[in-house]
């Protein structure tokens, strides 16, 4: 598997080529996706901003996640990350978004949502969207690193398919 830095560089080329601008809405990764892409020189051409919405209040205030969705499904849920991805696009100049909410640990897990559970949503202004929940293994740092890499990998795979 390639490094997150190498993936970020390749993703940056594809975003620029397809004239996409990335925006992120991150909870458990705490801005890790934004950090990975802004480590790349020239990222200002294809990265707009990051919303680090760690609290439920931030999710509501910054990107419009509905209180009802949070109450019914919980912050770590596909309905919430769908609203996060949508809100990130609405409140930015981005054309493609990724949102992430999860339980990095070491505590906070339940039987239904164990430590390592991370929900993702991706959305593009052209209509493409994807939602996925994955359970990663490892300690808190490893879960966050794997989630960051996965968030970028799915966008890279989507844009690579557009090339074909």
mmCIF file with all atom_site columns, C-alpha atoms in Angstrom:
data_model
loop_
_atom_site.group_PDB
_atom_site.id
_atom_site.type_symbol
_atom_site.label_atom_id
_atom_site.label_alt_id
_atom_site.label_comp_id
_atom_site.label_asym_id
_atom_site.label_entity_id
_atom_site.label_seq_id
_atom_site.pdbx_PDB_ins_code
_atom_site.Cartn_x
_atom_site.Cartn_y
_atom_site.Cartn_z
_atom_site.occupancy
_atom_site.B_iso_or_equiv
_atom_site.pdbx_formal_charge
_atom_site.auth_seq_id
_atom_site.auth_comp_id
_atom_site.auth_asym_id
_atom_site.auth_atom_id
_atom_site.pdbx_PDB_model_num
ATOM 1   C CA . UNK A 1 1   ? 0.000   0.000  0.000   1.00 0.00 ? 1   UNK A CA 1
ATOM 2   C CA . UNK A 1 2   ? 1.296   3.445  -0.884  1.00 0.00 ? 2   UNK A CA 1
ATOM 3   C CA . UNK A 1 3   ? 1.889   6.047  1.791   1.00 0.00 ? 3   UNK A CA 1
ATOM 4   C CA . UNK A 1 4   ? -0.747  8.644  2.561   1.00 0.00 ? 4   UNK A CA 1
ATOM 5   C CA . UNK A 1 5   ? 1.658   11.309 1.303   1.00 0.00 ? 5   UNK A CA 1
ATOM 6   C CA . UNK A 1 6   ? 2.118   9.546  -2.045  1.00 0.00 ? 6   UNK A CA 1
ATOM 7   C CA . UNK A 1 7   ? -1.636  9.036  -2.311  1.00 0.00 ? 7   UNK A CA 1
ATOM 8   C CA . UNK A 1 8   ? -2.252  12.718 -1.527  1.00 0.00 ? 8   UNK A CA 1
ATOM 9   C CA . UNK A 1 9   ? 0.161   13.774 -4.279  1.00 0.00 ? 9   UNK A CA 1
ATOM 10  C CA . UNK A 1 10  ? -1.505  11.525 -6.854  1.00 0.00 ? 10  UNK A CA 1
ATOM 11  C CA . UNK A 1 11  ? -4.950  12.621 -5.723  1.00 0.00 ? 11  UNK A CA 1
ATOM 12  C CA . UNK A 1 12  ? -3.944  16.261 -6.070  1.00 0.00 ? 12  UNK A CA 1
ATOM 13  C CA . UNK A 1 13  ? -2.967  15.698 -9.703  1.00 0.00 ? 13  UNK A CA 1
ATOM 14  C CA . UNK A 1 14  ? -6.315  14.029 -10.421 1.00 0.00 ? 14  UNK A CA 1
ATOM 15  C CA . UNK A 1 15  ? -8.328  16.707 -8.632  1.00 0.00 ? 15  UNK A CA 1
ATOM 16  C CA . UNK A 1 16  ? -6.558  19.410 -10.645 1.00 0.00 ? 16  UNK A CA 1
ATOM 17  C CA . UNK A 1 17  ? -6.944  17.471 -13.896 1.00 0.00 ? 17  UNK A CA 1
ATOM 18  C CA . UNK A 1 18  ? -10.692 17.046 -13.361 1.00 0.00 ? 18  UNK A CA 1
ATOM 19  C CA . UNK A 1 19  ? -11.056 20.610 -12.066 1.00 0.00 ? 19  UNK A CA 1
ATOM 20  C CA . UNK A 1 20  ? -12.367 19.453 -8.700  1.00 0.00 ? 20  UNK A CA 1
ATOM 21  C CA . UNK A 1 21  ? -11.870 21.274 -5.426  1.00 0.00 ? 21  UNK A CA 1
ATOM 22  C CA . UNK A 1 22  ? -11.838 19.164 -2.266  1.00 0.00 ? 22  UNK A CA 1
ATOM 23  C CA . UNK A 1 23  ? -13.508 20.051 1.022   1.00 0.00 ? 23  UNK A CA 1
ATOM 24  C CA . UNK A 1 24  ? -13.499 17.882 4.150   1.00 0.00 ? 24  UNK A CA 1
ATOM 25  C CA . UNK A 1 25  ? -15.813 17.503 7.141   1.00 0.00 ? 25  UNK A CA 1
ATOM 26  C CA . UNK A 1 26  ? -13.921 15.582 9.790   1.00 0.00 ? 26  UNK A CA 1
ATOM 27  C CA . UNK A 1 27  ? -14.703 14.379 13.273  1.00 0.00 ? 27  UNK A CA 1
ATOM 28  C CA . UNK A 1 28  ? -12.566 11.475 14.536  1.00 0.00 ? 28  UNK A CA 1
ATOM 29  C CA . UNK A 1 29  ? -9.670  12.317 12.198  1.00 0.00 ? 29  UNK A CA 1
ATOM 30  C CA . UNK A 1 30  ? -9.491  15.836 13.646  1.00 0.00 ? 30  UNK A CA 1
ATOM 31  C CA . UNK A 1 31  ? -8.350  17.434 10.399  1.00 0.00 ? 31  UNK A CA 1
ATOM 32  C CA . UNK A 1 32  ? -6.016  14.596 9.427   1.00 0.00 ? 32  UNK A CA 1
ATOM 33  C CA . UNK A 1 33  ? -7.305  14.456 5.860   1.00 0.00 ? 33  UNK A CA 1
ATOM 34  C CA . UNK A 1 34  ? -6.859  18.204 5.465   1.00 0.00 ? 34  UNK A CA 1
ATOM 35  C CA . UNK A 1 35  ? -3.374  17.944 6.943   1.00 0.00 ? 35  UNK A CA 1
ATOM 36  C CA . UNK A 1 36  ? -2.423  15.170 4.532   1.00 0.00 ? 36  UNK A CA 1
ATOM 37  C CA . UNK A 1 37  ? -3.506  17.087 1.445   1.00 0.00 ? 37  UNK A CA 1
ATOM 38  C CA . UNK A 1 38  ? -2.117  20.451 2.532   1.00 0.00 ? 38  UNK A CA 1
ATOM 39  C CA . UNK A 1 39  ? 1.287   18.822 3.040   1.00 0.00 ? 39  UNK A CA 1
ATOM 40  C CA . UNK A 1 40  ? 1.392   18.776 -0.767  1.00 0.00 ? 40  UNK A CA 1
ATOM 41  C CA . UNK A 1 41  ? 2.829   21.883 -2.431  1.00 0.00 ? 41  UNK A CA 1
ATOM 42  C CA . UNK A 1 42  ? 0.264   23.563 -4.662  1.00 0.00 ? 42  UNK A CA 1
ATOM 43  C CA . UNK A 1 43  ? -2.727  22.094 -2.833  1.00 0.00 ? 43  UNK A CA 1
ATOM 44  C CA . UNK A 1 44  ? -4.394  25.511 -2.732  1.00 0.00 ? 44  UNK A CA 1
ATOM 45  C CA . UNK A 1 45  ? -5.312  24.906 -6.387  1.00 0.00 ? 45  UNK A CA 1
ATOM 46  C CA . UNK A 1 46  ? -7.512  21.933 -5.480  1.00 0.00 ? 46  UNK A CA 1
ATOM 47  C CA . UNK A 1 47  ? -8.280  22.154 -1.744  1.00 0.00 ? 47  UNK A CA 1
ATOM 48  C CA . UNK A 1 48  ? -10.735 24.702 -0.348  1.00 0.00 ? 48  UNK A CA 1
ATOM 49  C CA . UNK A 1 49  ? -11.198 24.102 3.370   1.00 0.00 ? 49  UNK A CA 1
ATOM 50  C CA . UNK A 1 50  ? -11.745 21.680 6.226   1.00 0.00 ? 50  UNK A CA 1
ATOM 51  C CA . UNK A 1 51  ? -14.522 21.611 8.753   1.00 0.00 ? 51  UNK A CA 1
ATOM 52  C CA . UNK A 1 52  ? -13.316 19.912 11.925  1.00 0.00 ? 52  UNK A CA 1
ATOM 53  C CA . UNK A 1 53  ? -16.662 19.168 13.530  1.00 0.00 ? 53  UNK A CA 1
ATOM 54  C CA . UNK A 1 54  ? -15.676 17.140 16.556  1.00 0.00 ? 54  UNK A CA 1
ATOM 55  C CA . UNK A 1 55  ? -18.731 17.971 18.668  1.00 0.00 ? 55  UNK A CA 1
ATOM 56  C CA . UNK A 1 56  ? -22.362 17.482 17.738  1.00 0.00 ? 56  UNK A CA 1
ATOM 57  C CA . UNK A 1 57  ? -22.860 21.228 18.141  1.00 0.00 ? 57  UNK A CA 1
ATOM 58  C CA . UNK A 1 58  ? -20.125 21.920 15.589  1.00 0.00 ? 58  UNK A CA 1
ATOM 59  C CA . UNK A 1 59  ? -21.731 19.485 13.150  1.00 0.00 ? 59  UNK A CA 1
ATOM 60  C CA . UNK A 1 60  ? -24.997 21.390 13.485  1.00 0.00 ? 60  UNK A CA 1
ATOM 61  C CA . UNK A 1 61  ? -23.625 24.937 13.503  1.00 0.00 ? 61  UNK A CA 1
ATOM 62  C CA . UNK A 1 62  ? -20.900 24.672 10.867  1.00 0.00 ? 62  UNK A CA 1
ATOM 63  C CA . UNK A 1 63  ? -22.358 22.304 8.276   1.00 0.00 ? 63  UNK A CA 1
ATOM 64  C CA . UNK A 1 64  ? -26.050 21.986 9.049   1.00 0.00 ? 64  UNK A CA 1
ATOM 65  C CA . UNK A 1 65  ? -26.364 18.456 10.404  1.00 0.00 ? 65  UNK A CA 1
ATOM 66  C CA . UNK A 1 66  ? -29.886 18.117 11.796  1.00 0.00 ? 66  UNK A CA 1
ATOM 67  C CA . UNK A 1 67  ? -30.324 17.559 15.539  1.00 0.00 ? 67  UNK A CA 1
ATOM 68  C CA . UNK A 1 68  ? -32.965 14.937 14.740  1.00 0.00 ? 68  UNK A CA 1
ATOM 69  C CA . UNK A 1 69  ? -30.461 12.922 12.711  1.00 0.00 ? 69  UNK A CA 1
ATOM 70  C CA . UNK A 1 70  ? -27.896 13.032 15.509  1.00 0.00 ? 70  UNK A CA 1
ATOM 71  C CA . UNK A 1 71  ? -30.460 11.997 18.130  1.00 0.00 ? 71  UNK A CA 1
ATOM 72  C CA . UNK A 1 72  ? -31.980 9.187  16.062  1.00 0.00 ? 72  UNK A CA 1
ATOM 73  C CA . UNK A 1 73  ? -28.808 7.646  14.631  1.00 0.00 ? 73  UNK A CA 1
ATOM 74  C CA . UNK A 1 74  ? -25.896 8.972  16.705  1.00 0.00 ? 74  UNK A CA 1
ATOM 75  C CA . UNK A 1 75  ? -22.873 10.952 15.534  1.00 0.00 ? 75  UNK A CA 1
ATOM 76  C CA . UNK A 1 76  ? -21.153 7.812  14.226  1.00 0.00 ? 76  UNK A CA 1
ATOM 77  C CA . UNK A 1 77  ? -23.689 6.830  11.583  1.00 0.00 ? 77  UNK A CA 1
ATOM 78  C CA . UNK A 1 78  ? -24.153 6.871  7.842   1.00 0.00 ? 78  UNK A CA 1
ATOM 79  C CA . UNK A 1 79  ? -27.096 9.321  7.953   1.00 0.00 ? 79  UNK A CA 1
ATOM 80  C CA . UNK A 1 80  ? -24.931 11.818 9.853   1.00 0.00 ? 80  UNK A CA 1
ATOM 81  C CA . UNK A 1 81  ? -21.924 11.569 7.514   1.00 0.00 ? 81  UNK A CA 1
ATOM 82  C CA . UNK A 1 82  ? -24.248 11.961 4.514   1.00 0.00 ? 82  UNK A CA 1
ATOM 83  C CA . UNK A 1 83  ? -25.483 15.244 5.989   1.00 0.00 ? 83  UNK A CA 1
ATOM 84  C CA . UNK A 1 84  ? -21.898 16.239 6.800   1.00 0.00 ? 84  UNK A CA 1
ATOM 85  C CA . UNK A 1 85  ? -20.725 15.668 3.206   1.00 0.00 ? 85  UNK A CA 1
ATOM 86  C CA . UNK A 1 86  ? -23.700 17.594 1.840   1.00 0.00 ? 86  UNK A CA 1
ATOM 87  C CA . UNK A 1 87  ? -23.212 20.450 4.297   1.00 0.00 ? 87  UNK A CA 1
ATOM 88  C CA . UNK A 1 88  ? -19.500 20.697 3.544   1.00 0.00 ? 88  UNK A CA 1
ATOM 89  C CA . UNK A 1 89  ? -20.279 21.259 -0.136  1.00 0.00 ? 89  UNK A CA 1
ATOM 90  C CA . UNK A 1 90  ? -23.035 23.763 0.670   1.00 0.00 ? 90  UNK A CA 1
ATOM 91  C CA . UNK A 1 91  ? -20.811 25.823 2.967   1.00 0.00 ? 91  UNK A CA 1
ATOM 92  C CA . UNK A 1 92  ? -17.705 25.933 0.768   1.00 0.00 ? 92  UNK A CA 1
ATOM 93  C CA . UNK A 1 93  ? -16.371 26.413 -2.734  1.00 0.00 ? 93  UNK A CA 1
ATOM 94  C CA . UNK A 1 94  ? -15.710 22.686 -3.013  1.00 0.00 ? 94  UNK A CA 1
ATOM 95  C CA . UNK A 1 95  ? -16.950 20.400 -5.770  1.00 0.00 ? 95  UNK A CA 1
ATOM 96  C CA . UNK A 1 96  ? -16.159 17.128 -4.001  1.00 0.00 ? 96  UNK A CA 1
ATOM 97  C CA . UNK A 1 97  ? -16.353 16.356 -0.297  1.00 0.00 ? 97  UNK A CA 1
ATOM 98  C CA . UNK A 1 98  ? -15.516 13.646 2.166   1.00 0.00 ? 98  UNK A CA 1
ATOM 99  C CA . UNK A 1 99  ? -16.915 13.371 5.664   1.00 0.00 ? 99  UNK A CA 1
ATOM 100 C CA . UNK A 1 100 ? -15.724 11.141 8.470   1.00 0.00 ? 100 UNK A CA 1
ATOM 101 C CA . UNK A 1 101 ? -17.119 10.295 11.907  1.00 0.00 ? 101 UNK A CA 1
ATOM 102 C CA . UNK A 1 102 ? -15.964 7.412  14.037  1.00 0.00 ? 102 UNK A CA 1
ATOM 103 C CA . UNK A 1 103 ? -14.842 5.889  17.297  1.00 0.00 ? 103 UNK A CA 1
ATOM 104 C CA . UNK A 1 104 ? -11.046 5.964  17.363  1.00 0.00 ? 104 UNK A CA 1
ATOM 105 C CA . UNK A 1 105 ? -10.801 4.667  20.932  1.00 0.00 ? 105 UNK A CA 1
ATOM 106 C CA . UNK A 1 106 ? -9.559  3.483  23.238  1.00 0.00 ? 106 UNK A CA 1
ATOM 107 C CA . UNK A 1 107 ? -12.991 3.976  24.846  1.00 0.00 ? 107 UNK A CA 1
ATOM 108 C CA . UNK A 1 108 ? -16.405 4.857  23.505  1.00 0.00 ? 108 UNK A CA 1
ATOM 109 C CA . UNK A 1 109 ? -17.183 1.657  21.646  1.00 0.00 ? 109 UNK A CA 1
ATOM 110 C CA . UNK A 1 110 ? -20.373 -0.361 22.028  1.00 0.00 ? 110 UNK A CA 1
ATOM 111 C CA . UNK A 1 111 ? -21.481 -3.789 20.872  1.00 0.00 ? 111 UNK A CA 1
ATOM 112 C CA . UNK A 1 112 ? -23.156 -2.224 17.824  1.00 0.00 ? 112 UNK A CA 1
ATOM 113 C CA . UNK A 1 113 ? -20.357 0.266  17.189  1.00 0.00 ? 113 UNK A CA 1
ATOM 114 C CA . UNK A 1 114 ? -17.043 -1.103 18.465  1.00 0.00 ? 114 UNK A CA 1
ATOM 115 C CA . UNK A 1 115 ? -13.872 0.940  18.738  1.00 0.00 ? 115 UNK A CA 1
ATOM 116 C CA . UNK A 1 116 ? -12.512 1.348  15.211  1.00 0.00 ? 116 UNK A CA 1
ATOM 117 C CA . UNK A 1 117 ? -15.934 1.934  13.606  1.00 0.00 ? 117 UNK A CA 1
ATOM 118 C CA . UNK A 1 118 ? -15.694 4.795  11.130  1.00 0.00 ? 118 UNK A CA 1
ATOM 119 C CA . UNK A 1 119 ? -18.455 6.060  8.835   1.00 0.00 ? 119 UNK A CA 1
ATOM 120 C CA . UNK A 1 120 ? -17.576 7.860  5.606   1.00 0.00 ? 120 UNK A CA 1
ATOM 121 C CA . UNK A 1 121 ? -19.542 9.742  2.962   1.00 0.00 ? 121 UNK A CA 1
ATOM 122 C CA . UNK A 1 122 ? -18.274 11.184 -0.283  1.00 0.00 ? 122 UNK A CA 1
ATOM 123 C CA . UNK A 1 123 ? -20.253 13.566 -2.472  1.00 0.00 ? 123 UNK A CA 1
ATOM 124 C CA . UNK A 1 124 ? -19.523 15.444 -5.655  1.00 0.00 ? 124 UNK A CA 1
ATOM 125 C CA . UNK A 1 125 ? -21.383 18.356 -7.199  1.00 0.00 ? 125 UNK A CA 1
ATOM 126 C CA . UNK A 1 126 ? -21.829 16.235 -10.351 1.00 0.00 ? 126 UNK A CA 1
ATOM 127 C CA . UNK A 1 127 ? -24.041 13.772 -8.448  1.00 0.00 ? 127 UNK A CA 1
ATOM 128 C CA . UNK A 1 128 ? -21.536 11.051 -7.513  1.00 0.00 ? 128 UNK A CA 1
ATOM 129 C CA . UNK A 1 129 ? -21.867 9.884  -3.936  1.00 0.00 ? 129 UNK A CA 1
ATOM 130 C CA . UNK A 1 130 ? -20.806 6.958  -1.805  1.00 0.00 ? 130 UNK A CA 1
ATOM 131 C CA . UNK A 1 131 ? -21.325 5.925  1.813   1.00 0.00 ? 131 UNK A CA 1
ATOM 132 C CA . UNK A 1 132 ? -19.365 3.296  3.690   1.00 0.00 ? 132 UNK A CA 1
ATOM 133 C CA . UNK A 1 133 ? -18.781 2.104  7.243   1.00 0.00 ? 133 UNK A CA 1
ATOM 134 C CA . UNK A 1 134 ? -15.559 0.315  8.067   1.00 0.00 ? 134 UNK A CA 1
ATOM 135 C CA . UNK A 1 135 ? -14.179 -1.168 11.277  1.00 0.00 ? 135 UNK A CA 1
ATOM 136 C CA . UNK A 1 136 ? -10.435 -0.573 11.527  1.00 0.00 ? 136 UNK A CA 1
ATOM 137 C CA . UNK A 1 137 ? -8.101  -2.318 13.959  1.00 0.00 ? 137 UNK A CA 1
ATOM 138 C CA . UNK A 1 138 ? -5.265  -0.889 16.012  1.00 0.00 ? 138 UNK A CA 1
ATOM 139 C CA . UNK A 1 139 ? -4.813  1.844  18.565  1.00 0.00 ? 139 UNK A CA 1
ATOM 140 C CA . UNK A 1 140 ? -6.306  5.345  18.348  1.00 0.00 ? 140 UNK A CA 1
ATOM 141 C CA . UNK A 1 141 ? -3.518  6.700  16.162  1.00 0.00 ? 141 UNK A CA 1
ATOM 142 C CA . UNK A 1 142 ? -3.677  3.729  13.792  1.00 0.00 ? 142 UNK A CA 1
ATOM 143 C CA . UNK A 1 143 ? -7.466  3.982  13.428  1.00 0.00 ? 143 UNK A CA 1
ATOM 144 C CA . UNK A 1 144 ? -7.184  7.691  12.601  1.00 0.00 ? 144 UNK A CA 1
ATOM 145 C CA . UNK A 1 145 ? -4.355  7.102  10.109  1.00 0.00 ? 145 UNK A CA 1
ATOM 146 C CA . UNK A 1 146 ? -6.236  4.282  8.379   1.00 0.00 ? 146 UNK A CA 1
ATOM 147 C CA . UNK A 1 147 ? -9.403  6.395  8.209   1.00 0.00 ? 147 UNK A CA 1
ATOM 148 C CA . UNK A 1 148 ? -7.491  9.309  6.682   1.00 0.00 ? 148 UNK A CA 1
ATOM 149 C CA . UNK A 1 149 ? -5.935  7.055  4.053   1.00 0.00 ? 149 UNK A CA 1
ATOM 150 C CA . UNK A 1 150 ? -9.254  5.380  3.228   1.00 0.00 ? 150 UNK A CA 1
ATOM 151 C CA . UNK A 1 151 ? -11.016 8.741  2.841   1.00 0.00 ? 151 UNK A CA 1
ATOM 152 C CA . UNK A 1 152 ? -8.470  9.804  0.227   1.00 0.00 ? 152 UNK A CA 1
ATOM 153 C CA . UNK A 1 153 ? -8.246  6.405  -1.477  1.00 0.00 ? 153 UNK A CA 1
ATOM 154 C CA . UNK A 1 154 ? -11.944 6.319  -2.374  1.00 0.00 ? 154 UNK A CA 1
ATOM 155 C CA . UNK A 1 155 ? -11.762 9.749  -4.044  1.00 0.00 ? 155 UNK A CA 1
ATOM 156 C CA . UNK A 1 156 ? -8.616  8.695  -5.881  1.00 0.00 ? 156 UNK A CA 1
ATOM 157 C CA . UNK A 1 157 ? -10.296 5.493  -7.103  1.00 0.00 ? 157 UNK A CA 1
ATOM 158 C CA . UNK A 1 158 ? -13.373 7.420  -8.276  1.00 0.00 ? 158 UNK A CA 1
ATOM 159 C CA . UNK A 1 159 ? -11.342 9.997  -10.211 1.00 0.00 ? 159 UNK A CA 1
ATOM 160 C CA . UNK A 1 160 ? -9.120  7.259  -11.683 1.00 0.00 ? 160 UNK A CA 1
ATOM 161 C CA . UNK A 1 161 ? -12.235 5.553  -13.041 1.00 0.00 ? 161 UNK A CA 1
ATOM 162 C CA . UNK A 1 162 ? -13.317 8.841  -14.644 1.00 0.00 ? 162 UNK A CA 1
ATOM 163 C CA . UNK A 1 163 ? -10.072 8.706  -16.629 1.00 0.00 ? 163 UNK A CA 1
ATOM 164 C CA . UNK A 1 164 ? -11.053 5.421  -18.264 1.00 0.00 ? 164 UNK A CA 1
#
